Short mmCIF file of C-alpha atoms and ligand atoms in Angstrom, two decimals:
data_model
loop_
_atom_site.label_atom_id
_atom_site.label_comp_id
_atom_site.label_asym_id
_atom_site.label_seq_id
_atom_site.Cartn_x
_atom_site.Cartn_y
_atom_site.Cartn_z
CA MET I 22 17.89 -7.05 35.91
CA SER I 23 14.83 -6.89 34.78
CA ARG I 24 14.51 -3.67 33.66
CA ILE I 25 9.93 -2.38 34.54
CA THR I 26 8.23 -2.14 31.31
CA ASP I 27 4.38 -0.83 32.25
CA VAL I 28 3.62 0.49 35.32
CA GLU I 29 -0.11 0.84 35.11
CA ILE I 30 -2.02 2.52 37.84
CA TYR I 31 -6.32 1.19 38.71
CA LYS I 32 -8.68 3.26 41.02
CA PHE I 33 -11.30 1.44 42.31
CA MET I 34 -14.51 3.67 42.84
CA PRO I 35 -15.53 2.99 46.49
CA GLN I 36 -18.92 3.12 45.11
CA LYS I 37 -18.27 0.50 43.02
CA GLN I 38 -17.50 -1.57 46.05
CA LYS I 39 -19.76 -4.98 46.71
CA THR I 40 -19.74 -5.46 50.57
CA SER I 41 -21.97 -7.74 52.57
CA ASP I 42 -25.53 -5.77 53.35
CA LYS I 43 -24.65 -6.46 57.08
CA TRP I 44 -21.74 -4.16 56.53
CA LYS I 45 -23.83 -1.87 54.18
CA SER I 46 -25.67 -1.16 57.11
CA VAL I 47 -22.41 -0.08 59.73
CA TYR I 48 -22.02 2.87 61.18
CA THR I 49 -18.57 3.11 63.06
CA ALA I 50 -16.87 5.61 65.06
CA ARG I 51 -14.29 7.91 63.99
CA PRO I 52 -12.87 11.32 64.34
CA ILE I 53 -14.60 13.08 61.94
CA SER I 54 -17.96 11.27 64.55
CA LYS I 55 -17.14 14.24 66.57
CA TYR I 56 -19.15 17.02 63.79
CA PRO I 57 -21.84 15.35 62.98
CA GLU I 58 -23.48 17.81 61.05
CA PHE I 59 -20.37 16.78 58.35
CA ASP I 60 -20.38 12.71 59.58
CA SER I 61 -22.65 12.00 55.68
CA LYS I 62 -21.63 8.87 54.06
CA GLU I 63 -20.49 10.43 50.94
CA GLN I 64 -17.92 12.27 52.96
CA ARG I 65 -16.68 9.06 54.43
CA MET I 66 -16.35 7.86 50.81
CA LEU I 67 -14.39 11.01 50.12
CA SER I 68 -11.93 8.93 51.42
CA ALA I 69 -12.02 5.77 50.47
CA GLY I 70 -12.09 2.69 47.25
CA ALA I 71 -8.36 0.92 46.32
CA THR I 72 -5.26 2.00 44.52
CA VAL I 73 -4.34 -1.51 43.18
CA VAL I 74 -0.45 -1.10 41.04
CA LYS I 75 0.04 -4.31 38.30
CA ILE I 76 4.51 -3.68 37.63
CA THR I 77 5.01 -5.89 33.94
CA THR I 78 8.99 -6.31 33.23
CA GLU I 79 10.81 -6.64 29.66
CA ASP I 80 11.52 -10.40 31.26
CA GLY I 81 7.32 -10.58 30.66
CA LEU I 82 6.82 -11.41 34.17
CA TYR I 83 4.37 -8.72 36.06
CA GLY I 84 3.76 -8.19 39.73
CA TYR I 85 -0.31 -6.53 41.60
CA GLY I 86 -0.15 -4.59 44.53
CA ALA I 87 -2.40 -2.48 46.48
CA THR I 88 -3.61 0.28 48.68
CA GLY I 89 -6.71 1.88 49.95
CA THR I 90 -8.48 2.39 51.84
CA GLY I 91 -7.46 5.78 52.13
CA LEU I 92 -8.66 8.54 49.51
CA TYR I 93 -7.65 5.67 46.17
CA ARG I 94 -7.27 9.64 44.20
CA GLY I 95 -4.87 10.68 46.33
CA ALA I 96 -2.25 7.47 45.94
CA ALA I 97 -2.86 7.10 42.85
CA GLU I 98 -1.90 9.90 41.30
CA ILE I 99 0.82 10.46 43.55
CA MET I 100 2.81 6.54 42.41
CA SER I 101 1.35 8.53 38.31
CA ASP I 102 3.53 11.41 38.80
CA ALA I 103 6.44 10.51 41.19
CA MET I 104 7.14 7.40 40.77
CA ARG I 105 5.85 6.39 37.90
CA PRO I 106 8.88 8.53 35.52
CA PHE I 107 11.55 6.57 37.88
CA LEU I 108 9.35 2.89 37.85
CA LEU I 109 10.11 3.08 33.24
CA ASP I 110 13.19 5.31 32.84
CA ASP I 111 15.78 1.92 33.30
CA CYS I 112 14.73 0.83 37.50
CA ASP I 113 15.74 -3.09 37.41
CA ALA I 114 12.66 -4.22 39.37
CA ASP I 115 15.14 -7.37 41.06
CA GLU I 116 16.30 -4.30 43.22
CA ILE I 117 13.54 -3.72 45.95
CA GLU I 118 15.22 -2.64 48.98
CA LYS I 119 16.72 0.75 46.06
CA ILE I 120 13.10 1.11 44.60
CA TRP I 121 11.65 2.32 48.07
CA ASP I 122 14.05 4.37 49.09
CA LEU I 123 14.48 6.32 45.73
CA ASN I 124 10.24 6.71 46.28
CA TYR I 125 10.90 7.68 49.34
CA LYS I 126 13.86 10.54 48.59
CA ALA I 127 11.27 11.30 45.83
CA THR I 128 7.62 11.88 47.93
CA VAL I 129 9.52 12.54 51.12
CA ALA I 130 9.62 16.38 51.75
CA ILE I 131 5.57 16.24 50.60
CA GLY I 132 4.85 12.66 52.86
CA ARG I 133 5.99 10.76 55.03
CA LYS I 134 2.97 9.27 56.18
CA GLY I 135 -0.39 9.13 54.48
CA LEU I 136 -0.91 8.57 50.76
CA PRO I 137 2.94 8.68 49.63
CA ILE I 138 3.67 5.73 50.96
CA HIS I 139 0.86 3.76 51.12
CA ALA I 140 2.00 4.91 47.10
CA LEU I 141 4.89 3.00 47.92
CA SER I 142 3.69 0.61 49.56
CA ALA I 143 1.58 -0.98 46.72
CA ILE I 144 4.69 -0.46 44.86
CA ASP I 145 6.09 -3.05 46.65
CA ILE I 146 4.41 -5.74 47.21
CA ALA I 147 3.94 -5.94 43.68
CA LEU I 148 7.50 -6.08 43.57
CA TRP I 149 8.00 -8.66 46.03
CA ASP I 150 5.58 -10.38 43.80
CA ILE I 151 7.23 -10.42 41.18
CA LYS I 152 10.07 -11.55 42.36
CA GLY I 153 8.69 -14.44 43.65
CA LYS I 154 7.29 -15.51 40.32
CA LYS I 155 10.33 -14.32 39.05
CA LEU I 156 12.47 -16.98 41.25
CA GLY I 157 9.68 -19.75 41.22
CA LEU I 158 9.23 -19.28 44.75
CA PRO I 159 5.70 -18.34 46.89
CA VAL I 160 7.00 -14.63 49.48
CA TYR I 161 6.61 -16.02 52.00
CA GLN I 162 9.56 -18.59 50.85
CA LEU I 163 11.84 -14.81 50.29
CA LEU I 164 11.07 -14.14 53.40
CA GLY I 165 12.56 -16.66 55.32
CA GLY I 166 10.11 -19.45 55.53
CA LYS I 167 7.31 -20.89 57.75
CA VAL I 168 7.25 -20.67 60.69
CA ARG I 169 3.92 -22.53 61.32
CA ASP I 170 1.69 -24.56 58.73
CA LYS I 171 -1.40 -22.80 59.13
CA ILE I 172 -2.29 -19.67 60.14
CA LYS I 173 -5.02 -19.24 63.51
CA VAL I 174 -7.35 -15.99 62.06
CA TYR I 175 -10.11 -13.50 63.96
CA ALA I 176 -12.66 -12.15 61.47
CA THR I 177 -13.98 -8.72 61.68
CA GLY I 178 -16.45 -6.83 60.92
CA PRO I 179 -20.77 -7.60 62.23
CA ASP I 180 -21.28 -11.07 60.04
CA LEU I 181 -21.27 -13.38 63.12
CA GLU I 182 -23.66 -15.79 62.21
CA MET I 183 -20.73 -16.43 59.27
CA TYR I 184 -17.90 -16.28 61.51
CA LYS I 185 -19.42 -19.47 63.66
CA LYS I 186 -20.42 -21.34 60.58
CA LEU I 187 -16.03 -20.82 59.85
CA GLY I 188 -15.49 -21.86 62.69
CA TYR I 189 -13.72 -18.43 64.34
CA LYS I 190 -13.61 -17.93 67.65
CA ALA I 191 -12.41 -14.85 68.03
CA ASN I 192 -13.89 -11.51 66.28
CA LYS I 193 -13.72 -8.14 65.73
CA ILE I 194 -16.89 -5.08 66.22
CA PRO I 195 -16.39 -1.76 64.82
CA ILE I 196 -17.51 -0.09 66.93
CA PRO I 197 -20.44 2.05 66.37
CA CYS I 198 -20.13 5.14 68.85
CA GLY I 199 -18.49 7.62 70.52
CA PRO I 200 -18.23 10.48 73.18
CA VAL I 201 -21.02 12.27 71.00
CA HIS I 202 -23.25 9.25 71.67
CA GLY I 203 -23.05 10.01 74.96
CA ARG I 204 -24.62 7.21 77.69
CA GLU I 205 -26.82 6.15 75.11
CA GLY I 206 -24.47 5.47 72.29
CA MET I 207 -22.79 3.44 75.14
CA LYS I 208 -25.71 0.83 75.86
CA LYS I 209 -24.90 0.53 71.94
CA ASN I 210 -21.87 -0.54 71.69
CA LEU I 211 -22.04 -2.83 75.25
CA GLU I 212 -25.10 -4.22 73.11
CA ALA I 213 -22.55 -4.53 70.13
CA VAL I 214 -20.05 -6.22 72.21
CA GLU I 215 -23.22 -9.33 73.64
CA ARG I 216 -24.68 -9.97 70.58
CA VAL I 217 -21.87 -11.33 70.42
CA VAL I 218 -21.78 -13.75 73.21
CA ARG I 219 -25.39 -14.50 72.00
CA VAL I 220 -24.27 -15.55 68.17
CA MET I 221 -21.13 -16.59 68.35
CA GLY I 222 -21.10 -17.98 72.26
CA GLU I 223 -19.17 -16.67 75.63
CA ASN I 224 -16.17 -18.23 75.00
CA THR I 225 -15.57 -15.87 71.72
CA GLU I 226 -12.45 -13.73 72.06
CA ILE I 227 -13.86 -10.68 71.13
CA MET I 228 -11.63 -7.14 70.11
CA LEU I 229 -12.80 -3.37 69.55
CA ASP I 230 -12.24 -1.11 66.94
CA CYS I 231 -12.68 1.94 67.80
CA TRP I 232 -11.06 3.53 64.66
CA MET I 233 -9.03 6.53 66.15
CA GLY I 234 -12.91 7.30 67.70
CA TRP I 235 -13.36 7.90 70.92
CA ASP I 236 -10.86 9.54 73.69
CA PHE I 237 -9.45 9.17 76.72
CA GLU I 238 -12.22 9.18 79.70
CA TYR I 239 -14.49 7.72 77.23
CA THR I 240 -12.23 4.80 76.81
CA VAL I 241 -12.31 4.51 79.94
CA LYS I 242 -15.45 4.24 81.07
CA MET I 243 -16.73 1.37 78.37
CA ALA I 244 -13.43 -0.29 79.40
CA ARG I 245 -15.33 -0.48 82.56
CA MET I 246 -18.13 -0.76 81.62
CA LEU I 247 -17.16 -4.19 78.86
CA LYS I 248 -14.32 -6.02 81.52
CA ASP I 249 -16.67 -9.11 82.28
CA TYR I 250 -16.87 -9.81 79.23
CA ASN I 251 -14.48 -11.50 76.73
CA ILE I 252 -12.41 -8.63 75.79
CA ARG I 253 -8.49 -9.58 74.48
CA TRP I 254 -7.91 -5.80 73.35
CA ILE I 255 -9.23 -2.65 72.69
CA GLU I 256 -8.02 -1.42 69.28
CA GLU I 257 -6.71 1.89 67.99
CA PRO I 258 -10.02 4.55 70.17
CA LEU I 259 -7.61 6.97 69.50
CA VAL I 260 -6.03 9.45 66.77
CA SER I 261 -3.03 6.85 65.93
CA THR I 262 -0.17 10.75 67.09
CA ASP I 263 -1.37 10.68 70.42
CA TYR I 264 1.17 8.45 71.66
CA ASP I 265 0.92 9.88 75.31
CA GLY I 266 -2.10 9.22 75.58
CA PHE I 267 -2.15 5.26 74.18
CA LYS I 268 1.13 4.68 77.20
CA ARG I 269 -1.51 6.43 79.55
CA LEU I 270 -4.39 4.17 78.61
CA LYS I 271 -2.22 1.60 78.24
CA TYR I 272 -1.51 0.88 81.72
CA ILE I 273 -4.52 1.47 83.00
CA LEU I 274 -6.70 -1.23 80.51
CA ASN I 275 -3.70 -4.29 81.01
CA SER I 276 -4.94 -3.44 84.69
CA MET I 277 -8.56 -4.55 83.61
CA GLY I 278 -6.67 -7.87 81.49
CA ILE I 279 -7.38 -6.07 78.12
CA LEU I 280 -4.93 -5.07 76.03
CA LEU I 281 -4.23 -2.12 74.28
CA THR I 282 -3.48 -2.14 70.08
CA THR I 283 -3.00 0.41 67.53
CA GLY I 284 -0.97 0.74 64.08
CA GLU I 285 -3.45 0.52 61.34
CA HIS I 286 -3.03 4.82 61.17
CA GLU I 287 0.91 4.66 61.51
CA PHE I 288 3.37 4.23 59.04
CA THR I 289 7.37 3.51 58.34
CA ARG I 290 9.64 2.11 60.90
CA TRP I 291 10.01 4.98 61.79
CA GLY I 292 6.33 5.51 62.94
CA ALA I 293 6.51 2.15 64.78
CA ARG I 294 8.97 2.70 66.58
CA GLU I 295 7.78 6.33 68.66
CA LEU I 296 3.94 3.03 68.71
CA VAL I 297 6.74 0.99 71.02
CA GLU I 298 9.20 2.54 72.04
CA ASN I 299 7.28 4.56 74.34
CA GLY I 300 5.13 1.87 75.68
CA CYS I 301 1.97 2.77 73.03
CA VAL I 302 1.27 -0.46 72.13
CA ASP I 303 1.18 -4.85 73.69
CA ILE I 304 0.00 -5.67 69.82
CA LEU I 305 0.97 -3.11 66.56
CA GLN I 306 -0.96 -3.62 63.75
CA CYS I 307 0.68 -2.17 61.09
CA ASP I 308 -0.98 -2.89 57.76
CA ILE I 309 1.50 -3.98 55.33
CA MET I 310 -0.37 -2.06 52.20
CA TYR I 311 -0.16 1.58 54.24
CA CYS I 312 2.80 1.63 55.65
CA GLY I 313 5.59 1.00 53.44
CA GLY I 314 5.09 -2.71 51.76
CA LEU I 315 6.65 -6.11 52.24
CA SER I 316 10.52 -4.54 52.82
CA GLU I 317 9.14 -1.92 55.66
CA ILE I 318 6.45 -4.88 57.91
CA LYS I 319 10.15 -6.19 57.40
CA LYS I 320 11.30 -4.32 59.35
CA ILE I 321 8.72 -3.54 61.90
CA ALA I 322 8.61 -6.41 62.50
CA ALA I 323 12.38 -7.26 63.79
CA TYR I 324 12.00 -4.22 65.69
CA CYS I 325 9.09 -5.67 66.86
CA LYS I 326 10.69 -9.46 67.98
CA ALA I 327 14.11 -6.78 69.88
CA HIS I 328 10.67 -5.39 71.84
CA ASN I 329 8.45 -7.81 72.74
CA VAL I 330 5.96 -7.08 70.71
CA MET I 331 3.93 -8.77 68.66
CA LEU I 332 3.22 -8.01 65.51
CA VAL I 333 -0.60 -8.73 64.12
CA PRO I 334 -1.10 -6.48 60.47
CA HIS I 335 -4.43 -4.95 59.85
CA SER I 336 -6.43 -6.11 57.01
CA HIS I 337 -6.11 -9.50 55.08
CA GLY I 338 -5.32 -10.47 51.63
CA MET I 339 -2.24 -12.78 50.10
CA PRO I 340 0.99 -9.92 51.61
CA VAL I 341 -1.10 -10.55 55.66
CA PHE I 342 -0.62 -13.77 54.29
CA HIS I 343 2.46 -15.16 53.09
CA PHE I 344 4.05 -12.36 56.01
CA SER I 345 1.91 -14.30 58.92
CA ILE I 346 3.16 -17.58 58.21
CA SER I 347 6.50 -16.49 58.36
CA SER I 348 6.94 -14.19 60.94
CA LEU I 349 7.38 -15.28 64.39
CA VAL I 350 6.31 -11.98 66.12
CA SER I 351 2.70 -12.74 64.28
CA PRO I 352 1.34 -15.62 65.70
CA PHE I 353 -2.35 -15.22 63.79
CA ALA I 354 -3.69 -12.35 62.02
CA GLU I 355 -7.11 -10.17 60.75
CA THR I 356 -9.51 -11.79 58.60
CA LEU I 357 -12.09 -9.76 56.43
CA MET I 358 -14.53 -11.65 54.66
CA ASN I 359 -16.57 -8.19 53.99
CA ARG I 360 -16.44 -8.76 49.91
CA ILE I 361 -16.55 -12.84 49.99
CA GLU I 362 -18.65 -12.65 46.94
CA ASN I 363 -16.88 -10.17 44.79
CA PRO I 364 -12.84 -10.43 45.82
CA LEU I 365 -10.54 -6.85 45.12
CA PHE I 366 -8.25 -10.97 44.03
CA PHE I 367 -8.51 -14.20 43.18
CA GLY I 368 -6.65 -17.08 44.64
CA VAL I 369 -6.69 -15.74 48.90
CA PRO I 370 -7.79 -18.87 50.47
CA GLY I 371 -10.54 -19.31 52.93
CA ILE I 372 -10.93 -20.11 55.96
CA LYS I 373 -11.66 -23.79 57.62
CA ASP I 374 -11.81 -24.19 61.04
CA GLY I 375 -10.42 -20.00 62.46
CA TYR I 376 -7.40 -21.03 60.43
CA VAL I 377 -6.13 -20.01 56.91
CA GLU I 378 -3.98 -23.46 54.96
CA MET I 379 -1.20 -21.28 52.00
CA PRO I 380 -2.37 -23.03 47.94
CA GLU I 381 0.14 -24.95 47.65
CA GLY I 382 2.80 -24.36 43.69
CA ILE I 383 1.58 -20.67 43.62
CA THR I 384 4.61 -18.86 42.12
CA GLY I 385 4.67 -15.09 43.95
CA LEU I 386 1.70 -13.84 45.97
CA GLY I 387 -0.13 -16.19 43.75
CA TYR I 388 -3.11 -14.39 43.64
CA GLU I 389 -5.10 -11.93 40.17
CA LEU I 390 -6.23 -8.61 39.73
CA ASN I 391 -10.37 -9.89 39.56
CA THR I 392 -10.96 -6.90 36.45
CA GLY I 393 -14.41 -7.31 36.67
CA PHE I 394 -14.41 -5.94 39.54
CA SER I 395 -16.72 -2.71 39.67
CA GLU I 396 -16.11 -0.75 38.08
CA TYR I 397 -12.31 1.14 37.18
CA ARG I 398 -10.33 3.47 35.83
CA MET I 399 -6.69 3.87 34.74
CA VAL I 400 -4.57 6.30 35.62
MG1 MG S 522 -8.63 -1.29 63.02
#
């Protein structure tokens, strides 16, 4: 028994997060881009930020879990009002599976997808961190142990010169334009691809992150325009619940030698099942911090394995790396180097020659909150 004695919740304000200059200047196509009059930087900020939970037990151990960038205030309030009371009411931190179910059942009437799942994801991750510390083992050992020595990674973002120096051989670019930007926008997307070829070399694999900002017709036209480039996949061109659209699109893109990926904005084993069973994806990209935490990604991984679908979780950080190094369905991982100088957590390993190596001697997830990380507010 490890009784939970404290649950601290931190809300990190989006405007205070420091990102590289290149990231600040990036405009990406989003679903809201359809309404240019409402698509302002301020509006987008409303759905950014991060929530971090620190759970402490009676043995003096603590663990961290984070979620974001989905309306940080909402996830923090749900955690505070609908989940923390249970955790402090005689919950045993060792009983991770039961706590997941408790949090899910407590919010299922208002949840199933979105912010309640974000909130329970962060709590689940923090409990795995505690369990690893209690047993004196890194979390990847609890997940089954290493299946590879190091993790091959690709870079997401526009800092191409930096990625080249770090030895990356694959780059995912945030796509600037969508259907509302017309033919000129398509040319800008093409220029973004050509810049990768110019800076990182023609053998670099290129992936396009469309963040639900395209539609079916536009995706087919862009794929045709880019068919002679080394495009590995087109990511999330449609709104995440358009299962039928993804299914039809996958067939067309695959015939051009391009993979279709999605899942970053899908939730739980039940959402993942829709994407896998309907043949919507070549690579599923559920985010451990959004989809239900490490407990849920384990279940999703088993399902992917049974269906021969790759699972490459969205995002960067210790939960992703512990999962990736211990998962047979995750042959590589994503990295986001946008907060390299002021990270949310310390202890996350850097990139060398396009690979991440797990640090020696860590217990739990092996990270520590950067309390100097811009401004935060506790709930
Ligand atoms: Mg994405």
